[in-house]
Coordinates of C-alpha atoms in Angstrom, one line a residue:
X1 CA 78.6 131.6 61.0
X2 CA 80.8 131.6 64.3
X3 CA 79.3 129.9 67.2
X4 CA 78.6 132.1 70.3
X5 CA 80.5 130.4 73.2
X6 CA 78.0 132.0 75.6
X7 CA 75.1 130.2 74.0
X8 CA 73.8 127.0 75.6
X9 CA 74.7 123.7 74.0
X10 CA 73.1 120.3 73.8
X11 CA 75.1 119.0 76.7
X12 CA 74.3 122.0 79.0
X13 CA 71.9 121.6 82.0
X14 CA 70.2 124.2 84.0
X15 CA 71.4 125.5 87.4
X16 CA 69.0 127.6 89.4
X17 CA 69.1 129.5 92.7
X18 CA 72.2 129.7 94.8
X19 CA 72.7 125.9 95.2
X20 CA 76.1 124.6 94.1
X21 CA 76.1 122.6 90.9
X22 CA 76.6 118.8 90.9
X23 CA 80.3 118.1 90.4
X24 CA 79.9 116.1 87.2
X25 CA 77.1 118.4 85.8
X26 CA 77.6 121.1 83.1
X27 CA 76.1 124.4 83.8
X28 CA 73.6 126.1 81.6
X29 CA 75.0 129.4 80.1
X30 CA 78.0 128.1 78.3
X31 CA 81.2 129.8 79.1
X32 CA 79.5 132.1 81.7
X33 CA 78.3 129.0 83.6
X34 CA 82.0 127.8 83.6
X35 CA 83.2 131.1 84.9
X36 CA 80.5 131.0 87.7
X37 CA 81.7 127.5 88.9
X38 CA 85.4 128.6 88.8
X39 CA 84.5 131.2 91.3
X40 CA 82.7 128.8 93.6
X41 CA 84.6 128.0 96.8
X42 CA 84.4 124.2 96.6
X43 CA 87.6 123.0 94.8
X44 CA 86.0 119.9 93.4
X45 CA 83.3 122.0 91.6
X46 CA 86.1 124.3 90.2
X47 CA 88.2 121.2 89.0
X48 CA 85.0 119.9 87.2
X49 CA 84.6 123.4 85.6
X50 CA 88.2 123.5 84.3
X51 CA 87.6 120.1 82.5
X52 CA 84.4 121.5 81.0
X53 CA 86.0 124.8 79.9
X54 CA 87.9 123.2 77.0
X55 CA 84.4 122.6 75.4
X56 CA 84.2 126.3 74.8
X57 CA 87.1 126.8 72.4
X58 CA 89.6 129.8 72.9
X59 CA 87.5 131.4 75.7
X60 CA 87.6 128.2 77.6
X61 CA 91.2 127.6 76.9
X62 CA 92.0 131.1 78.2
X63 CA 90.3 130.2 81.6
X64 CA 92.5 127.2 81.9
X65 CA 95.6 129.0 81.2
X66 CA 94.6 131.6 83.8
X67 CA 94.1 128.9 86.4
X68 CA 97.9 128.1 86.3
X69 CA 98.1 131.3 88.5
X70 CA 95.4 130.2 91.0
X71 CA 96.0 130.2 94.6
X72 CA 94.9 126.5 95.0
X73 CA 97.6 123.9 94.2
X74 CA 95.0 121.5 93.1
X75 CA 93.6 123.9 90.7
X76 CA 97.1 124.6 89.3
X77 CA 97.7 120.9 88.9
X78 CA 94.4 120.4 87.1
X79 CA 95.2 123.4 84.7
X80 CA 98.7 121.9 84.2
X81 CA 97.4 118.5 83.4
X82 CA 94.9 119.8 80.8
X83 CA 97.5 121.9 79.1
X84 CA 100.7 119.9 79.1
X85 CA 100.2 118.1 75.8
X86 CA 98.7 121.0 73.9
X87 CA 100.8 122.7 71.2
X88 CA 99.3 126.0 70.8
X89 CA 102.1 128.7 71.1
X90 CA 100.3 130.7 73.9
X91 CA 100.0 127.5 75.9
X92 CA 103.7 126.6 75.4
X93 CA 104.5 130.2 76.4
X94 CA 102.6 130.0 79.6
X95 CA 103.8 126.6 80.6
X96 CA 107.4 127.7 80.1
X97 CA 106.8 130.5 82.7
X98 CA 105.0 128.0 85.0
X99 CA 107.5 125.2 84.6
X100 CA 110.3 125.7 82.0
X101 CA 111.5 122.6 79.9
X102 CA 114.8 121.1 79.4
X103 CA 115.7 118.6 76.7
X104 CA 118.1 115.7 76.8
X105 CA 119.1 112.4 75.0
X106 CA 118.0 109.2 76.4
X107 CA 119.5 105.8 75.1
X108 CA 118.5 102.1 75.4
X109 CA 121.0 99.3 75.1
X110 CA 120.8 95.6 74.4
X111 CA 122.2 92.8 76.6
X112 CA 125.7 93.5 75.2
X113 CA 125.6 97.0 76.2
X114 CA 125.3 98.3 72.6
X115 CA 123.0 101.2 71.9
X116 CA 119.9 100.3 70.1
X117 CA 117.9 103.4 70.3
X118 CA 118.5 107.1 71.1
X119 CA 115.6 109.6 71.6
X120 CA 115.1 113.2 72.5
X121 CA 113.1 113.8 75.8
X122 CA 112.0 116.8 77.7
X123 CA 111.3 117.4 81.3
X124 CA 109.8 120.3 83.4
X125 CA 111.7 121.6 86.3
X126 CA 112.3 124.6 88.7
X127 CA 115.5 126.0 90.1
X128 CA 116.0 127.2 93.7
X129 CA 118.9 129.8 94.1
X130 CA 120.8 128.7 97.2
X131 CA 123.1 131.7 97.1
X132 CA 126.8 132.1 96.3
X133 CA 126.2 131.2 92.6
X134 CA 124.9 127.7 93.7
X135 CA 121.6 126.4 92.3
X136 CA 119.5 123.4 93.0
X137 CA 117.6 121.9 89.9
X138 CA 114.4 120.0 90.6
X139 CA 112.8 117.9 88.0
X140 CA 108.9 117.2 87.9
X141 CA 108.2 113.4 88.2
X142 CA 104.6 112.9 87.0
X143 CA 102.9 110.3 89.2
X144 CA 101.8 106.9 88.0
X145 CA 101.6 103.2 89.0
X146 CA 104.4 100.8 88.6
X147 CA 105.5 97.3 89.6
X148 CA 108.2 97.7 92.5
X149 CA 110.8 95.0 93.2
X150 CA 112.4 92.2 91.2
X151 CA 111.0 89.2 89.5
X152 CA 112.3 86.0 91.1
X153 CA 115.3 84.5 89.6
X154 CA 116.2 87.5 87.4
X155 CA 120.0 88.1 87.0
X156 CA 121.4 89.5 90.1
X157 CA 118.0 89.4 92.1
X158 CA 118.2 89.2 95.9
X159 CA 115.5 87.8 98.3
X160 CA 114.9 91.4 99.9
X161 CA 113.6 92.6 96.5
X162 CA 110.5 90.5 96.6
X163 CA 107.6 90.1 96.4
X164 CA 106.9 92.4 93.4
X165 CA 104.0 94.7 94.2
X166 CA 102.0 97.4 92.5
X167 CA 102.6 100.9 94.0
X168 CA 100.8 104.1 93.0
X169 CA 103.0 107.2 93.2
X170 CA 101.7 110.9 93.4
X171 CA 103.7 113.5 91.4
X172 CA 106.6 115.1 93.0
X173 CA 109.9 116.9 92.3
X174 CA 113.2 115.2 92.5
X175 CA 116.9 116.6 92.4
X176 CA 118.1 116.4 88.9
X177 CA 121.5 115.4 90.3
X178 CA 122.7 113.9 93.5
X179 CA 123.4 116.7 96.1
X180 CA 126.8 118.3 95.3
X181 CA 129.5 119.5 97.6
X182 CA 129.0 123.1 96.6
X183 CA 125.2 122.6 97.5
X184 CA 126.1 121.0 100.8
X185 CA 128.5 123.8 101.8
X186 CA 125.9 126.6 101.2
X187 CA 123.3 124.8 103.4
X188 CA 125.7 123.7 106.0
X189 CA 126.5 127.5 106.5
X190 CA 122.9 128.2 107.4
X191 CA 121.8 128.3 111.0
X192 CA 121.6 125.0 112.9
X193 CA 118.3 123.4 113.7
X194 CA 119.1 120.1 115.5
X195 CA 122.8 119.1 114.8
X196 CA 125.8 120.7 113.4
X197 CA 127.1 119.9 109.8
X198 CA 130.6 119.5 108.7
X199 CA 130.7 121.9 105.6
X200 CA 133.3 119.8 103.9
X201 CA 133.0 116.1 104.8
X202 CA 133.7 114.4 101.4
X203 CA 136.7 112.2 100.8
X204 CA 136.8 112.9 97.0
X205 CA 136.9 116.7 96.7
X206 CA 135.2 118.7 93.9
X207 CA 132.4 121.3 94.0
X208 CA 130.3 119.4 91.3
X209 CA 131.0 115.9 92.7
X210 CA 128.4 114.5 95.0
X211 CA 128.8 115.0 98.8
X212 CA 129.6 111.9 100.6
X213 CA 130.7 110.6 104.0
X214 CA 127.4 112.0 105.4
X215 CA 125.0 110.1 107.7
X216 CA 121.3 109.8 107.5
X217 CA 120.9 112.1 110.5
X218 CA 123.0 114.7 108.8
X219 CA 121.0 114.6 105.7
X220 CA 117.8 115.1 107.7
X221 CA 119.5 118.2 109.1
X222 CA 120.3 119.4 105.6
X223 CA 116.7 119.0 104.5
X224 CA 115.4 120.8 107.7
X225 CA 117.8 123.7 106.8
X226 CA 117.0 123.9 103.2
X227 CA 113.3 123.7 103.9
X228 CA 113.4 126.7 106.2
X229 CA 115.5 128.7 103.8
X230 CA 113.4 128.1 100.8
X231 CA 109.9 127.8 102.3
X232 CA 109.4 124.5 100.5
X233 CA 109.4 121.1 102.2
X234 CA 112.5 119.3 101.2
X235 CA 113.1 115.8 102.3
X236 CA 114.5 112.4 101.4
X237 CA 112.6 110.3 98.9
X238 CA 110.6 107.3 100.2
X239 CA 112.0 104.0 98.8
X240 CA 109.1 103.6 96.4
X241 CA 109.4 107.1 95.1
X242 CA 113.1 106.5 94.5
X243 CA 112.6 103.3 92.5
X244 CA 109.7 104.7 90.5
X245 CA 111.9 107.8 89.6
X246 CA 114.9 105.6 88.6
X247 CA 112.8 103.2 86.5
X248 CA 111.1 106.2 84.6
X249 CA 108.6 103.8 83.1
X250 CA 111.0 101.0 82.4
X251 CA 110.9 97.4 83.6
X252 CA 114.3 96.3 82.6
X253 CA 117.1 95.9 85.4
X254 CA 118.4 99.4 84.6
X255 CA 116.6 102.4 83.1
X256 CA 118.8 102.2 80.0
X257 CA 118.1 98.5 79.4
X258 CA 119.2 95.1 80.2
X259 CA 122.7 95.7 81.2
X260 CA 125.2 98.4 82.3
X261 CA 128.6 99.5 81.0
X262 CA 131.2 102.0 82.0
X263 CA 130.0 104.4 79.4
X264 CA 126.6 104.5 81.0
X265 CA 127.4 104.9 84.8
X266 CA 130.2 105.1 87.4
X267 CA 130.5 101.8 89.1
X268 CA 133.1 99.0 89.4
X269 CA 133.2 98.0 85.8
X270 CA 135.9 95.4 86.3
X271 CA 132.7 93.0 86.9
X272 CA 130.1 92.4 84.2
X273 CA 126.4 92.2 84.0
X274 CA 124.6 90.0 81.4
X275 CA 126.8 90.0 78.3
X276 CA 128.3 93.6 78.5
X277 CA 132.1 93.9 78.5
X278 CA 134.3 95.0 81.3
X279 CA 135.2 98.7 81.5
X280 CA 137.0 101.4 83.4
X281 CA 136.8 101.4 87.2
X282 CA 137.3 104.9 88.2
X283 CA 137.6 104.0 92.0
X284 CA 136.2 107.5 93.0
X285 CA 133.2 109.7 92.5
X286 CA 132.8 111.7 89.1
X287 CA 131.1 115.0 88.6
X288 CA 127.2 114.8 88.8
X289 CA 125.7 114.6 85.3
X290 CA 128.7 112.9 83.6
X291 CA 126.5 110.2 82.1
X292 CA 123.2 110.4 80.1
X293 CA 120.0 110.7 82.2
X294 CA 116.9 108.6 82.3
X295 CA 113.5 109.4 80.7
X296 CA 112.6 111.7 83.6
X297 CA 115.7 113.6 83.1
X298 CA 117.4 112.4 86.3
X299 CA 121.3 111.8 86.3
X300 CA 123.4 109.2 88.1
X301 CA 120.4 107.0 89.3
X302 CA 122.8 104.1 88.8
X303 CA 126.2 104.3 90.6
X304 CA 128.4 107.2 91.6
X305 CA 127.2 107.3 95.2
X306 CA 124.5 105.3 96.9
X307 CA 121.6 107.4 97.9
X308 CA 119.8 107.5 101.4
X309 CA 116.1 107.1 101.5
X310 CA 113.6 108.0 104.1
X311 CA 112.4 104.5 105.0
X312 CA 113.8 102.3 107.8
X313 CA 115.0 98.9 106.7
X314 CA 112.6 96.1 106.0
X315 CA 113.8 92.6 105.0
X316 CA 111.1 92.1 102.4
X317 CA 108.2 93.8 100.8
X318 CA 105.5 91.9 102.5
X319 CA 102.8 94.3 103.7
X320 CA 104.7 97.2 102.2
X321 CA 102.6 100.4 101.5
X322 CA 101.1 100.7 98.0
X323 CA 100.9 104.5 98.0
X324 CA 104.7 105.3 97.9
X325 CA 104.6 106.6 101.5
X326 CA 107.6 106.0 103.9
X327 CA 107.2 102.5 105.4
X328 CA 107.5 103.1 109.1
X329 CA 105.5 100.3 110.5
X330 CA 107.2 97.0 112.1
X331 CA 110.7 98.4 111.9
X332 CA 112.5 98.3 115.2
X333 CA 116.1 98.8 113.9
X334 CA 118.3 101.8 113.1
X335 CA 118.9 100.7 109.7
X336 CA 118.0 102.9 106.8
X337 CA 117.5 102.2 103.1
X338 CA 120.1 103.1 100.4
X339 CA 119.4 102.9 96.7
X340 CA 121.3 103.0 93.4
X341 CA 124.7 101.6 94.0
X342 CA 128.0 103.5 94.1
X343 CA 131.4 104.0 92.2
X344 CA 132.6 101.0 94.2
X345 CA 129.6 98.7 93.7
X346 CA 129.4 95.6 91.4
X347 CA 126.9 96.1 88.6
X348 CA 124.1 94.0 90.1
X349 CA 124.0 96.3 93.0
X350 CA 123.2 99.3 90.8
X351 CA 120.0 97.9 89.4
X352 CA 116.8 99.9 89.7
X353 CA 115.4 97.2 92.2
X354 CA 118.6 96.8 94.3
X355 CA 118.3 97.8 97.9
X356 CA 120.7 97.8 100.7
X357 CA 121.0 98.8 104.4
X358 CA 123.1 101.1 106.4
X359 CA 122.9 102.4 110.0
X360 CA 121.6 105.8 110.2
X361 CA 124.6 107.1 112.0
X362 CA 127.1 105.6 109.6
X363 CA 128.9 107.4 106.7
X364 CA 131.5 106.7 104.2
X365 CA 132.7 107.7 100.7
X366 CA 130.2 105.5 98.9
X367 CA 127.1 107.2 100.3
X368 CA 125.3 110.4 99.2
X369 CA 121.7 111.5 98.5
X370 CA 119.4 113.6 96.5
X371 CA 116.3 115.4 97.7
X372 CA 112.6 115.5 96.7
X373 CA 109.9 118.1 97.4
X374 CA 106.2 118.2 96.9
X375 CA 104.8 119.1 93.5
X376 CA 103.0 122.6 93.6
X377 CA 99.7 121.1 93.5
X378 CA 100.3 118.6 96.5

């Protein structure tokens, strides 16, 4: 006999009158009680109802799927979190409309730079159409907690990368690639907000090469114009967001393992790291996406161009934020953070933990950036 989803169950409790239910309580009336709470104005009550909905089989699952279209970003996130690992065809279909998936290969190498594993990964993303046939792909970075910085006395470590400290990072979207010259040109043609932008600043020319020779202030103008045009809040990543995204769950010096080679990234491969061999030194930028990505589906996190971050420069991590916010306090200089290393960097400067300083008004052919924006539930 099929169980009636509207029938009360042993874990149901009674709600009477017009008073709101307790957040952690389950309402008498089965699926009807869940529906009632989903219509309640308090977001926390509605989130608790979504968690309970899956106790009621297909009817509850349908309610969670419907919540992907809710006006509340928090409700959308809860629904997405409950559905993202489910395998039912109708769930996958709805998630692919909410956030489509892309698949890619990720590899891990040993200390000699030899591939020791290869796996198929997937990421969720959205695309903004910038016009003129130019698109911006943004990858979902699911939040979590990680250990930021370097262990003392690791290969290539520098004193400004300590002390290691735990940071909790909310979910966000990050550019799949470093911002390209084609993307820069489209945004530079938009109306000025604070300062003018040179539409073609780069030394190494190519539509799909990263834009370079741009200052931190010019990047802020780019983000302001892009935000006004798209209606989203685009910005530079905080330093903590950048390292979390680069590591993608790894604790090794590079997201692909314990060393780096010219087959994995664009850097000065005339120098070696660990026991890897020397390789080709391109002496210029390469098209974005020319090398394999990390587990989040982000390309060129090591090398190609160094990437501006939002944070002012701090000499060490003492008293650094633990919530991945931009570290504004106790900084009285014009220096800004850069991450990732560049085509001209020695391998140690391309590590996940490596950090460098540049004046906000400076620019050269080693410096570019990528953007982030809030996840739809933030």
